[in-house]
C-alpha cells in the first residue's frame, strides 16, 4: 500500500485533484513550466498510470482552454490563429507537457 493511497482514493480525493489543478493553472499562467508542475501534481494523485494519462490530458485541455479564453478576452485570438504552425505547436505543447509529466510522476511514485 502506498503512502499516497488515502489521498488518491480517500473521501477527499476530488478536492485534492481540484487543488492540484488550480495550483498548476496558477503556475502555468506565470510560466510555461507550470504545465509541467500541474502535470506532476495531477499525476501523483492518479490511481494508476493509465489514469495519469487521462488526468494529464484533461489538465492540458483545461490549460489550453484558459489560454484561448484569455486571448479571446484580450482581443488577440485572431492574430494567434494567424500565426499558423506556432498556434498548432502551442496547443500541442499544452497537451504534451502535462501528459508526459503526469505519466512520469505517477510511474516514479508508484511504490511510494
PDB file of C-alpha atoms in Angstrom:
ATOM      1  CA  UNK A   1       0.000   0.000   0.000  1.00  0.00           C
ATOM      2  CA  UNK A   2       1.241   3.421  -0.958  1.00  0.00           C
ATOM      3  CA  UNK A   3       1.631   6.330   1.420  1.00  0.00           C
ATOM      4  CA  UNK A   4      -0.369   8.406  -1.069  1.00  0.00           C
ATOM      5  CA  UNK A   5      -3.240   5.905  -1.258  1.00  0.00           C
ATOM      6  CA  UNK A   6      -5.503   7.802   1.202  1.00  0.00           C
ATOM      7  CA  UNK A   7      -5.068  10.986  -0.836  1.00  0.00           C
ATOM      8  CA  UNK A   8      -5.685   9.154  -4.117  1.00  0.00           C
ATOM      9  CA  UNK A   9      -8.777   7.186  -3.111  1.00  0.00           C
ATOM     10  CA  UNK A  10      -9.993   8.777   0.116  1.00  0.00           C
ATOM     11  CA  UNK A  11     -13.130  10.827   0.569  1.00  0.00           C
ATOM     12  CA  UNK A  12     -11.216  13.999  -0.284  1.00  0.00           C
ATOM     13  CA  UNK A  13      -9.519  12.737  -3.448  1.00  0.00           C
ATOM     14  CA  UNK A  14     -11.599  15.013  -5.667  1.00  0.00           C
ATOM     15  CA  UNK A  15     -10.743  18.034  -3.546  1.00  0.00           C
ATOM     16  CA  UNK A  16      -7.041  17.184  -3.766  1.00  0.00           C
ATOM     17  CA  UNK A  17      -7.335  16.923  -7.557  1.00  0.00           C
ATOM     18  CA  UNK A  18      -9.118  20.284  -7.788  1.00  0.00           C
ATOM     19  CA  UNK A  19      -6.472  21.952  -5.602  1.00  0.00           C
ATOM     20  CA  UNK A  20      -3.675  20.408  -7.699  1.00  0.00           C
ATOM     21  CA  UNK A  21      -5.358  21.639 -10.875  1.00  0.00           C
ATOM     22  CA  UNK A  22      -5.810  25.177  -9.559  1.00  0.00           C
ATOM     23  CA  UNK A  23      -2.198  25.337  -8.365  1.00  0.00           C
ATOM     24  CA  UNK A  24      -0.989  24.049 -11.734  1.00  0.00           C
ATOM     25  CA  UNK A  25      -3.114  26.538 -13.668  1.00  0.00           C
ATOM     26  CA  UNK A  26      -1.902  29.391 -11.481  1.00  0.00           C
ATOM     27  CA  UNK A  27       1.695  28.355 -12.086  1.00  0.00           C
ATOM     28  CA  UNK A  28       1.066  27.938 -15.827  1.00  0.00           C
ATOM     29  CA  UNK A  29      -0.341  31.451 -16.031  1.00  0.00           C
ATOM     30  CA  UNK A  30       3.032  32.742 -14.820  1.00  0.00           C
ATOM     31  CA  UNK A  31       5.416  30.446 -16.724  1.00  0.00           C
ATOM     32  CA  UNK A  32       5.198  27.531 -19.135  1.00  0.00           C
ATOM     33  CA  UNK A  33       6.900  25.276 -16.565  1.00  0.00           C
ATOM     34  CA  UNK A  34       3.614  25.446 -14.674  1.00  0.00           C
ATOM     35  CA  UNK A  35       2.285  22.988 -17.260  1.00  0.00           C
ATOM     36  CA  UNK A  36       4.884  20.503 -16.058  1.00  0.00           C
ATOM     37  CA  UNK A  37       4.135  21.269 -12.409  1.00  0.00           C
ATOM     38  CA  UNK A  38       0.406  20.826 -12.973  1.00  0.00           C
ATOM     39  CA  UNK A  39       1.022  17.553 -14.777  1.00  0.00           C
ATOM     40  CA  UNK A  40       3.176  16.305 -11.923  1.00  0.00           C
ATOM     41  CA  UNK A  41       0.595  17.271  -9.337  1.00  0.00           C
ATOM     42  CA  UNK A  42      -2.327  15.582 -11.089  1.00  0.00           C
ATOM     43  CA  UNK A  43      -0.133  12.599 -11.996  1.00  0.00           C
ATOM     44  CA  UNK A  44       0.881  11.951  -8.404  1.00  0.00           C
ATOM     45  CA  UNK A  45      -2.789  11.903  -7.440  1.00  0.00           C
ATOM     46  CA  UNK A  46      -3.726   9.422 -10.194  1.00  0.00           C
ATOM     47  CA  UNK A  47      -4.726   5.932  -9.084  1.00  0.00           C
ATOM     48  CA  UNK A  48      -2.873   4.277 -11.992  1.00  0.00           C
ATOM     49  CA  UNK A  49      -0.578   5.159 -14.876  1.00  0.00           C
ATOM     50  CA  UNK A  50      -3.456   4.950 -17.355  1.00  0.00           C
ATOM     51  CA  UNK A  51      -5.469   7.294 -15.170  1.00  0.00           C
ATOM     52  CA  UNK A  52      -2.461   9.646 -15.093  1.00  0.00           C
ATOM     53  CA  UNK A  53      -2.678   9.867 -18.882  1.00  0.00           C
ATOM     54  CA  UNK A  54      -6.325  10.905 -18.649  1.00  0.00           C
ATOM     55  CA  UNK A  55      -5.664  13.432 -15.903  1.00  0.00           C
ATOM     56  CA  UNK A  56      -2.663  14.874 -17.768  1.00  0.00           C
ATOM     57  CA  UNK A  57      -4.640  15.296 -20.990  1.00  0.00           C
ATOM     58  CA  UNK A  58      -7.543  16.810 -19.056  1.00  0.00           C
ATOM     59  CA  UNK A  59      -5.254  19.262 -17.296  1.00  0.00           C
ATOM     60  CA  UNK A  60      -3.695  20.191 -20.640  1.00  0.00           C
ATOM     61  CA  UNK A  61      -7.114  20.735 -22.220  1.00  0.00           C
ATOM     62  CA  UNK A  62      -8.132  22.956 -19.329  1.00  0.00           C
ATOM     63  CA  UNK A  63      -4.882  24.941 -19.551  1.00  0.00           C
ATOM     64  CA  UNK A  64      -5.314  25.442 -23.310  1.00  0.00           C
ATOM     65  CA  UNK A  65      -8.938  26.472 -22.770  1.00  0.00           C
ATOM     66  CA  UNK A  66      -7.881  29.067 -20.214  1.00  0.00           C
ATOM     67  CA  UNK A  67      -5.168  30.331 -22.571  1.00  0.00           C
ATOM     68  CA  UNK A  68      -7.594  30.607 -25.502  1.00  0.00           C
ATOM     69  CA  UNK A  69     -10.117  32.355 -23.254  1.00  0.00           C
ATOM     70  CA  UNK A  70      -7.540  34.886 -22.115  1.00  0.00           C
ATOM     71  CA  UNK A  71      -6.569  35.564 -25.726  1.00  0.00           C
ATOM     72  CA  UNK A  72     -10.220  35.990 -26.672  1.00  0.00           C
ATOM     73  CA  UNK A  73     -10.842  38.469 -23.840  1.00  0.00           C
ATOM     74  CA  UNK A  74      -7.741  40.434 -24.840  1.00  0.00           C
ATOM     75  CA  UNK A  75      -8.893  40.515 -28.465  1.00  0.00           C
ATOM     76  CA  UNK A  76      -5.820  38.638 -29.634  1.00  0.00           C
ATOM     77  CA  UNK A  77      -7.456  35.398 -30.729  1.00  0.00           C
ATOM     78  CA  UNK A  78      -7.414  36.148 -34.470  1.00  0.00           C
ATOM     79  CA  UNK A  79      -3.727  37.114 -34.511  1.00  0.00           C
ATOM     80  CA  UNK A  80      -2.956  33.975 -32.501  1.00  0.00           C
ATOM     81  CA  UNK A  81      -4.606  31.714 -35.071  1.00  0.00           C
ATOM     82  CA  UNK A  82      -2.980  33.657 -37.914  1.00  0.00           C
ATOM     83  CA  UNK A  83       0.438  32.523 -36.690  1.00  0.00           C
ATOM     84  CA  UNK A  84      -0.344  29.137 -38.216  1.00  0.00           C
ATOM     85  CA  UNK A  85       2.119  26.496 -37.140  1.00  0.00           C
ATOM     86  CA  UNK A  86       3.003  28.408 -33.975  1.00  0.00           C
ATOM     87  CA  UNK A  87      -0.595  28.116 -32.812  1.00  0.00           C
ATOM     88  CA  UNK A  88      -0.518  24.390 -33.516  1.00  0.00           C
ATOM     89  CA  UNK A  89       2.749  23.982 -31.615  1.00  0.00           C
ATOM     90  CA  UNK A  90       1.334  25.975 -28.697  1.00  0.00           C
ATOM     91  CA  UNK A  91      -1.700  23.714 -28.460  1.00  0.00           C
ATOM     92  CA  UNK A  92       0.439  20.578 -28.846  1.00  0.00           C
ATOM     93  CA  UNK A  93       2.788  21.693 -26.083  1.00  0.00           C
ATOM     94  CA  UNK A  94      -0.220  22.441 -23.899  1.00  0.00           C
ATOM     95  CA  UNK A  95      -1.306  18.821 -24.205  1.00  0.00           C
ATOM     96  CA  UNK A  96       2.044  17.014 -24.314  1.00  0.00           C
ATOM     97  CA  UNK A  97       3.902  18.608 -21.391  1.00  0.00           C
ATOM     98  CA  UNK A  98       1.294  17.927 -18.685  1.00  0.00           C
ATOM     99  CA  UNK A  99       0.578  14.437 -20.009  1.00  0.00           C
ATOM    100  CA  UNK A 100       4.225  13.349 -20.060  1.00  0.00           C
ATOM    101  CA  UNK A 101       4.795  14.931 -16.639  1.00  0.00           C
ATOM    102  CA  UNK A 102       1.734  13.189 -15.181  1.00  0.00           C
ATOM    103  CA  UNK A 103       2.729   9.781 -16.520  1.00  0.00           C
ATOM    104  CA  UNK A 104       6.325  10.225 -15.414  1.00  0.00           C
ATOM    105  CA  UNK A 105       5.356  11.366 -11.933  1.00  0.00           C
ATOM    106  CA  UNK A 106       2.895   8.521 -11.479  1.00  0.00           C
ATOM    107  CA  UNK A 107       5.381   5.950 -12.712  1.00  0.00           C
ATOM    108  CA  UNK A 108       8.070   7.288 -10.381  1.00  0.00           C
ATOM    109  CA  UNK A 109       5.913   7.393  -7.253  1.00  0.00           C
ATOM    110  CA  UNK A 110       4.209   4.070  -7.942  1.00  0.00           C
ATOM    111  CA  UNK A 111       5.857   2.342  -4.977  1.00  0.00           C
ATOM    112  CA  UNK A 112       5.945   5.268  -2.569  1.00  0.00           C
TER     113      UNK A 112
END
